[in-house]
Short mmCIF file of C-alpha atoms in Angstrom, two decimals:
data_model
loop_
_atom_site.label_atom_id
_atom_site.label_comp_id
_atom_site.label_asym_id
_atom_site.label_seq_id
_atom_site.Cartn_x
_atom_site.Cartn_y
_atom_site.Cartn_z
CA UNK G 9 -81.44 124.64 255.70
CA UNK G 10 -78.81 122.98 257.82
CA UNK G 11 -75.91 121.39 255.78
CA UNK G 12 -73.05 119.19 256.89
CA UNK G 13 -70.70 118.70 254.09
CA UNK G 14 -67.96 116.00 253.75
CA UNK G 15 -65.34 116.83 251.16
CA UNK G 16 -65.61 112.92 249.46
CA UNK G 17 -68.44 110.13 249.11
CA UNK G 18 -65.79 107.53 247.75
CA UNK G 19 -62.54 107.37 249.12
CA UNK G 20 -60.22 104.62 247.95
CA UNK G 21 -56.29 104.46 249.46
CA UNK G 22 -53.26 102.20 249.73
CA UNK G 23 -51.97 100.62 253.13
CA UNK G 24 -49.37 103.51 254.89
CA UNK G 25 -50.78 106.46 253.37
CA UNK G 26 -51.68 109.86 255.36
CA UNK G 27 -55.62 110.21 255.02
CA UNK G 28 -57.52 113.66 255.41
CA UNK G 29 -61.00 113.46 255.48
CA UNK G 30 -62.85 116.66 255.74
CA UNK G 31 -66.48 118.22 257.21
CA UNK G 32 -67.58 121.26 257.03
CA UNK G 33 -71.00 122.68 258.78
CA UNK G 34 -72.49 126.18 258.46
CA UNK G 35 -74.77 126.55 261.41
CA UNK G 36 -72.94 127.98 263.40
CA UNK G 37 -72.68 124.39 265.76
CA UNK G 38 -69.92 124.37 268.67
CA UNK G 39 -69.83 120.39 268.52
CA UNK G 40 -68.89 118.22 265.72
CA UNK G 41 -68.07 114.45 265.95
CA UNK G 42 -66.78 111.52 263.92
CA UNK G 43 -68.15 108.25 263.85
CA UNK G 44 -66.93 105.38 261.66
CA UNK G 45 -69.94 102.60 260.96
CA UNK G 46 -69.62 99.27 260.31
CA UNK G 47 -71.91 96.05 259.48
CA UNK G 48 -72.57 94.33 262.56
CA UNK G 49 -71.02 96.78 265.22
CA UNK G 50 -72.71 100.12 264.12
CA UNK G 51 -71.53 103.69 264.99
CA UNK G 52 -68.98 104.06 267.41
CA UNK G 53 -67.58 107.64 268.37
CA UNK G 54 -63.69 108.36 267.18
CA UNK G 55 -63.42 112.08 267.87
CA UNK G 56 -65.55 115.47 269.01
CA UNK G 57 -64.50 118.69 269.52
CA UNK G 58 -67.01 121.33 271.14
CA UNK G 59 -64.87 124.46 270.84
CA UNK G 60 -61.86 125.44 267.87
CA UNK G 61 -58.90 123.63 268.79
CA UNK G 62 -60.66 121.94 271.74
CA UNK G 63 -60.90 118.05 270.81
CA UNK G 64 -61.46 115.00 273.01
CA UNK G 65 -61.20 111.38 272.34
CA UNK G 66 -64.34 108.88 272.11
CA UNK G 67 -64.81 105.42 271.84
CA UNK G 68 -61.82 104.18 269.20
CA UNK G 69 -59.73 107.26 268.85
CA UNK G 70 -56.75 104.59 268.01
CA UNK G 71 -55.17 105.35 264.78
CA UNK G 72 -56.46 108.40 263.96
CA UNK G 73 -56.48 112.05 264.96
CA UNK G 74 -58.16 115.23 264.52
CA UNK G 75 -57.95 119.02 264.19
CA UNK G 76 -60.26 122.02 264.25
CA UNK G 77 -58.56 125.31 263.59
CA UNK G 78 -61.97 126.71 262.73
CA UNK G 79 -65.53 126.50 263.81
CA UNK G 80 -67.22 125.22 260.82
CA UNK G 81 -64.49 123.07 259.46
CA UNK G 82 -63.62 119.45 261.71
CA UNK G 83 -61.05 117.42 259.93
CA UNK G 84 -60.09 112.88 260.33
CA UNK G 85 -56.75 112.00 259.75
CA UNK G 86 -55.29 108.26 259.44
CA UNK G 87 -51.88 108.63 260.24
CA UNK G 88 -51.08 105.50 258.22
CA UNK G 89 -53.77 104.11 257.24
CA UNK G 90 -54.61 100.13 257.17
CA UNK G 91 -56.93 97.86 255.82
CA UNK G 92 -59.02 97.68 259.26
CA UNK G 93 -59.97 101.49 259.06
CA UNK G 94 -61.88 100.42 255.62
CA UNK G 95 -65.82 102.08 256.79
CA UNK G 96 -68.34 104.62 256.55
CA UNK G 97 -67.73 107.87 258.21
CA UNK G 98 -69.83 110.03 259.28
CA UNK G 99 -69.31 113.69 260.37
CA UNK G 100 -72.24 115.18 262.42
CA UNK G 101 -72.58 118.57 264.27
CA UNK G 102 -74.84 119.99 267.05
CA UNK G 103 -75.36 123.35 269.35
CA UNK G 104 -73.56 123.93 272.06
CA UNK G 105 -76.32 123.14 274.13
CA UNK G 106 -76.78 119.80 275.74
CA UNK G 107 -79.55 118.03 274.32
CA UNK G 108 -79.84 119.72 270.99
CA UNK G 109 -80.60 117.70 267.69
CA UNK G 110 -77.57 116.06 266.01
CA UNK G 111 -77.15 116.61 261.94
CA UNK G 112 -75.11 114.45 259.90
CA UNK G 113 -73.16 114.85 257.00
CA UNK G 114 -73.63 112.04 253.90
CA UNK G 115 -70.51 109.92 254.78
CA UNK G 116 -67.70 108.95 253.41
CA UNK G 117 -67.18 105.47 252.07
CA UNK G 118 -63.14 104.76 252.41
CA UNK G 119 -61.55 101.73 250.99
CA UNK G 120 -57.67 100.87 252.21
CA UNK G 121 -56.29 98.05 249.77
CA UNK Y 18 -71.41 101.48 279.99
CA UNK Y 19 -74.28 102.10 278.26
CA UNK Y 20 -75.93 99.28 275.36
CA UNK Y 21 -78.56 100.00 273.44
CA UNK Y 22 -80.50 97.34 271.81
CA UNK Y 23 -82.96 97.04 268.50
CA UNK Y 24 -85.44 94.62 268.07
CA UNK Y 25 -86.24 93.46 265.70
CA UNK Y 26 -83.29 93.87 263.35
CA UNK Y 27 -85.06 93.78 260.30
CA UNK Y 28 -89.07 94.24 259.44
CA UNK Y 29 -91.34 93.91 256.63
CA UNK Y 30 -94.73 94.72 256.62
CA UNK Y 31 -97.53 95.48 254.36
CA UNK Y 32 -98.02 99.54 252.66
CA UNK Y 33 -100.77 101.26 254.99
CA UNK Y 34 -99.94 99.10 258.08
CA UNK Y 35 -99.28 100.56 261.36
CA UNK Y 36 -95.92 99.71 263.67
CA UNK Y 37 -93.60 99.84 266.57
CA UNK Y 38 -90.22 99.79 266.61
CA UNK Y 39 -88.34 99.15 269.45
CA UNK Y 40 -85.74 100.58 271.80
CA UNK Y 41 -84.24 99.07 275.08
CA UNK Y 42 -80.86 101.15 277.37
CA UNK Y 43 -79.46 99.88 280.05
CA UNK Y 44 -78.58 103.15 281.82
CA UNK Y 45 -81.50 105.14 282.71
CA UNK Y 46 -79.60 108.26 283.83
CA UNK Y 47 -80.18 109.79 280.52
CA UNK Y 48 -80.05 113.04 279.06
CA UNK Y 49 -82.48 112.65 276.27
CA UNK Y 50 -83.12 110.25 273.45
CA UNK Y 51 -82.56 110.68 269.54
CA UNK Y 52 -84.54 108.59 266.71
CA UNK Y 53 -82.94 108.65 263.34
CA UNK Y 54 -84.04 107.86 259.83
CA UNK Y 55 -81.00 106.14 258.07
CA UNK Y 56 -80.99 105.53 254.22
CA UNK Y 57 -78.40 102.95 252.02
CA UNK Y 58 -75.02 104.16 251.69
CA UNK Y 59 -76.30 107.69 253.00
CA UNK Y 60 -76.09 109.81 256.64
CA UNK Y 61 -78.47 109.83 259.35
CA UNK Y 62 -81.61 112.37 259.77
CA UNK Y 63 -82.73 113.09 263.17
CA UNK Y 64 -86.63 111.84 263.02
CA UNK Y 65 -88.02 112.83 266.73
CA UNK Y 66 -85.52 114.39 269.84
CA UNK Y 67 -87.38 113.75 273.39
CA UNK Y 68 -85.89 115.24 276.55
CA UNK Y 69 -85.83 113.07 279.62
CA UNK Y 70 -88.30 114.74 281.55
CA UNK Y 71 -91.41 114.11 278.31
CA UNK Y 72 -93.03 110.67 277.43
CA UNK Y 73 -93.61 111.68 274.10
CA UNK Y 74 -92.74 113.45 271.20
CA UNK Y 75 -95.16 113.63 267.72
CA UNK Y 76 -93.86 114.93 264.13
CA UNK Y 77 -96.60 114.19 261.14
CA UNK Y 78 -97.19 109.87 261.05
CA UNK Y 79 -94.47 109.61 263.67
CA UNK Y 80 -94.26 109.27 267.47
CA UNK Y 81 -92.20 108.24 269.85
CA UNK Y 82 -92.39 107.53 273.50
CA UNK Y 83 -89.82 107.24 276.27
CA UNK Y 84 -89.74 105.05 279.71
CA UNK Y 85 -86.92 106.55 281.36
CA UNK Y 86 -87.01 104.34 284.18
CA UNK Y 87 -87.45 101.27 282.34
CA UNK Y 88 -84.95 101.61 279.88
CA UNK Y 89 -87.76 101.74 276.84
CA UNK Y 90 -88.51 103.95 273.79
CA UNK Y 91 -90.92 103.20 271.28
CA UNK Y 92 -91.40 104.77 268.02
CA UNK Y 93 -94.45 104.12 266.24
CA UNK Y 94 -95.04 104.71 262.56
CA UNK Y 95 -98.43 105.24 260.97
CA UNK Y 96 -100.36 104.40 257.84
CA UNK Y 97 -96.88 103.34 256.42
CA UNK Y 98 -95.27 103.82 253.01
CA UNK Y 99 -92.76 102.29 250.68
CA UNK Y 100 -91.17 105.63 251.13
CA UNK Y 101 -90.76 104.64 254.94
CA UNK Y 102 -88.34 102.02 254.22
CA UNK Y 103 -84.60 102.39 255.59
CA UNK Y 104 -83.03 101.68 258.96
CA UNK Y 105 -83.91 103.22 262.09
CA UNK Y 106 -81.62 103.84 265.14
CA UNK Y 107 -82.34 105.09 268.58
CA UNK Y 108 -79.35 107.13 270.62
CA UNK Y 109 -79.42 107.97 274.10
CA UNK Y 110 -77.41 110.60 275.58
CA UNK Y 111 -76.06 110.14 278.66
CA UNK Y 112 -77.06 112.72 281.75
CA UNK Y 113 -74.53 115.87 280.90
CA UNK Y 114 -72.76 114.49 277.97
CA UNK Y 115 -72.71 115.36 274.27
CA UNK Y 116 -72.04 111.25 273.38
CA UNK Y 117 -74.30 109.34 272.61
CA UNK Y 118 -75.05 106.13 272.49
CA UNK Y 119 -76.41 104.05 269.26
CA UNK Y 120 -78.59 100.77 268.34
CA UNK Y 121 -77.68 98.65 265.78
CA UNK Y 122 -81.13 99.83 264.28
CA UNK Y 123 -84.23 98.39 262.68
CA UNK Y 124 -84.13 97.38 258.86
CA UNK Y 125 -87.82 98.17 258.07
CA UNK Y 126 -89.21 97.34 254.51
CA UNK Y 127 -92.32 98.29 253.83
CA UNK Y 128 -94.13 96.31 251.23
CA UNK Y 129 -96.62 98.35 248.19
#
């Protein structure tokens, strides 16, 4: 069955801190994609990456980065993280292939205090 | 720039009755268009995927329609359950892109 795997469910950090948060997929997918998601504004696109090392920005890319040194594995990092990047995120993957189902991971719920 | 809208944002209705949700986009140039299943605190699950050039797509008590030209997708739900209860989104891609583009969703509760 496909799986999507993020590495935490809870996620709790201070202000200023370096943040990794990790997703793994193991079907094979050339795209994978963060989203954050929050009340009232829903999911907005951060990062994807179709191909290793290949990455391009989406809708709110400020603040955070992202790296992909192999297929499977597609990795968010806060730089310094604040109290405005407190949300859900969600790591999803699809096929190469335009128009291909998109799978999701279970999220990540990260708290900055 | 492409805006997706919900309506309604939330729903409750009776076990056993039948429904539509509903789905406007402003951009008809799409690719295709993606309904998910989204439960509390969890990820999505892609329900139903329909390409641009069908009207409809049918898995089980589910189907949804698409309107390409009008901007309108409908997914209807039958016979619900309690077990059909969480939020559902609708996502349009955009013509040749991977990104897509997502509602705010409908909170359906479904009543035993």
């Amino acid at each position: 069955d496909v799986k999507v795997t993020q590495s935490s469910r809870y996620l709790v950090k201070r202000t200023g801190e370096k943040v990794f948060l990790e997703c793994v997929q193991d079907m094979d997918h050339e795209n994978m994609f963060w989203y954050r998601q929050d009340p009232g504004l829903g999911l907005r696109l951060i990062y994807f990456s179709y191909d290793v090392k290949m990455k391009e920005k989406g809708d709110i890319p400020e603040g955070y980065s992202v790296s992909r040194e192999k297929k499977e594995r597609f990795s968010l990092i806060l730089e310094s993280a604040s109290t405005n990047q407190t949300s859900m995120y969600l790591c999803a993957s699809s096929h190469s292939l335009i128009g291909e189902k998109l799978f999701f991971g279970s999220g990540t719920q990260l708290s900055v205090l | 720039k492409q805006e997706v809208t919900q309506i309604p944002a939330a729903l409750s209705v009776p076990e056993g009755e039948n429904l539509v949700l509903n789905c406007s986009f402003t951009d008809s140039a799409i690719y295709n268009l993606q309904w998910f299943r989204q439960d509390p605190g969890k990820g999505l699950t892609s329900l139903l995927l329909i390409q641009s050039s069908q009207r409809e797509q049918t898995s089980g008590r589910l189907n949804a329609s698409l309107d390409k030209s009008s901007g309108r997708s409908t997914l209807y739900i039958a016979a619900s359950q309690p077990g059909d209860s969480a939020t559902y989104l609708c996502a349009p891609s955009g013509a040749g892109s991977y990104q897509l583009t997502f509602g705010k969703g409908t909170k359906l509760s479904v009543i035993p």
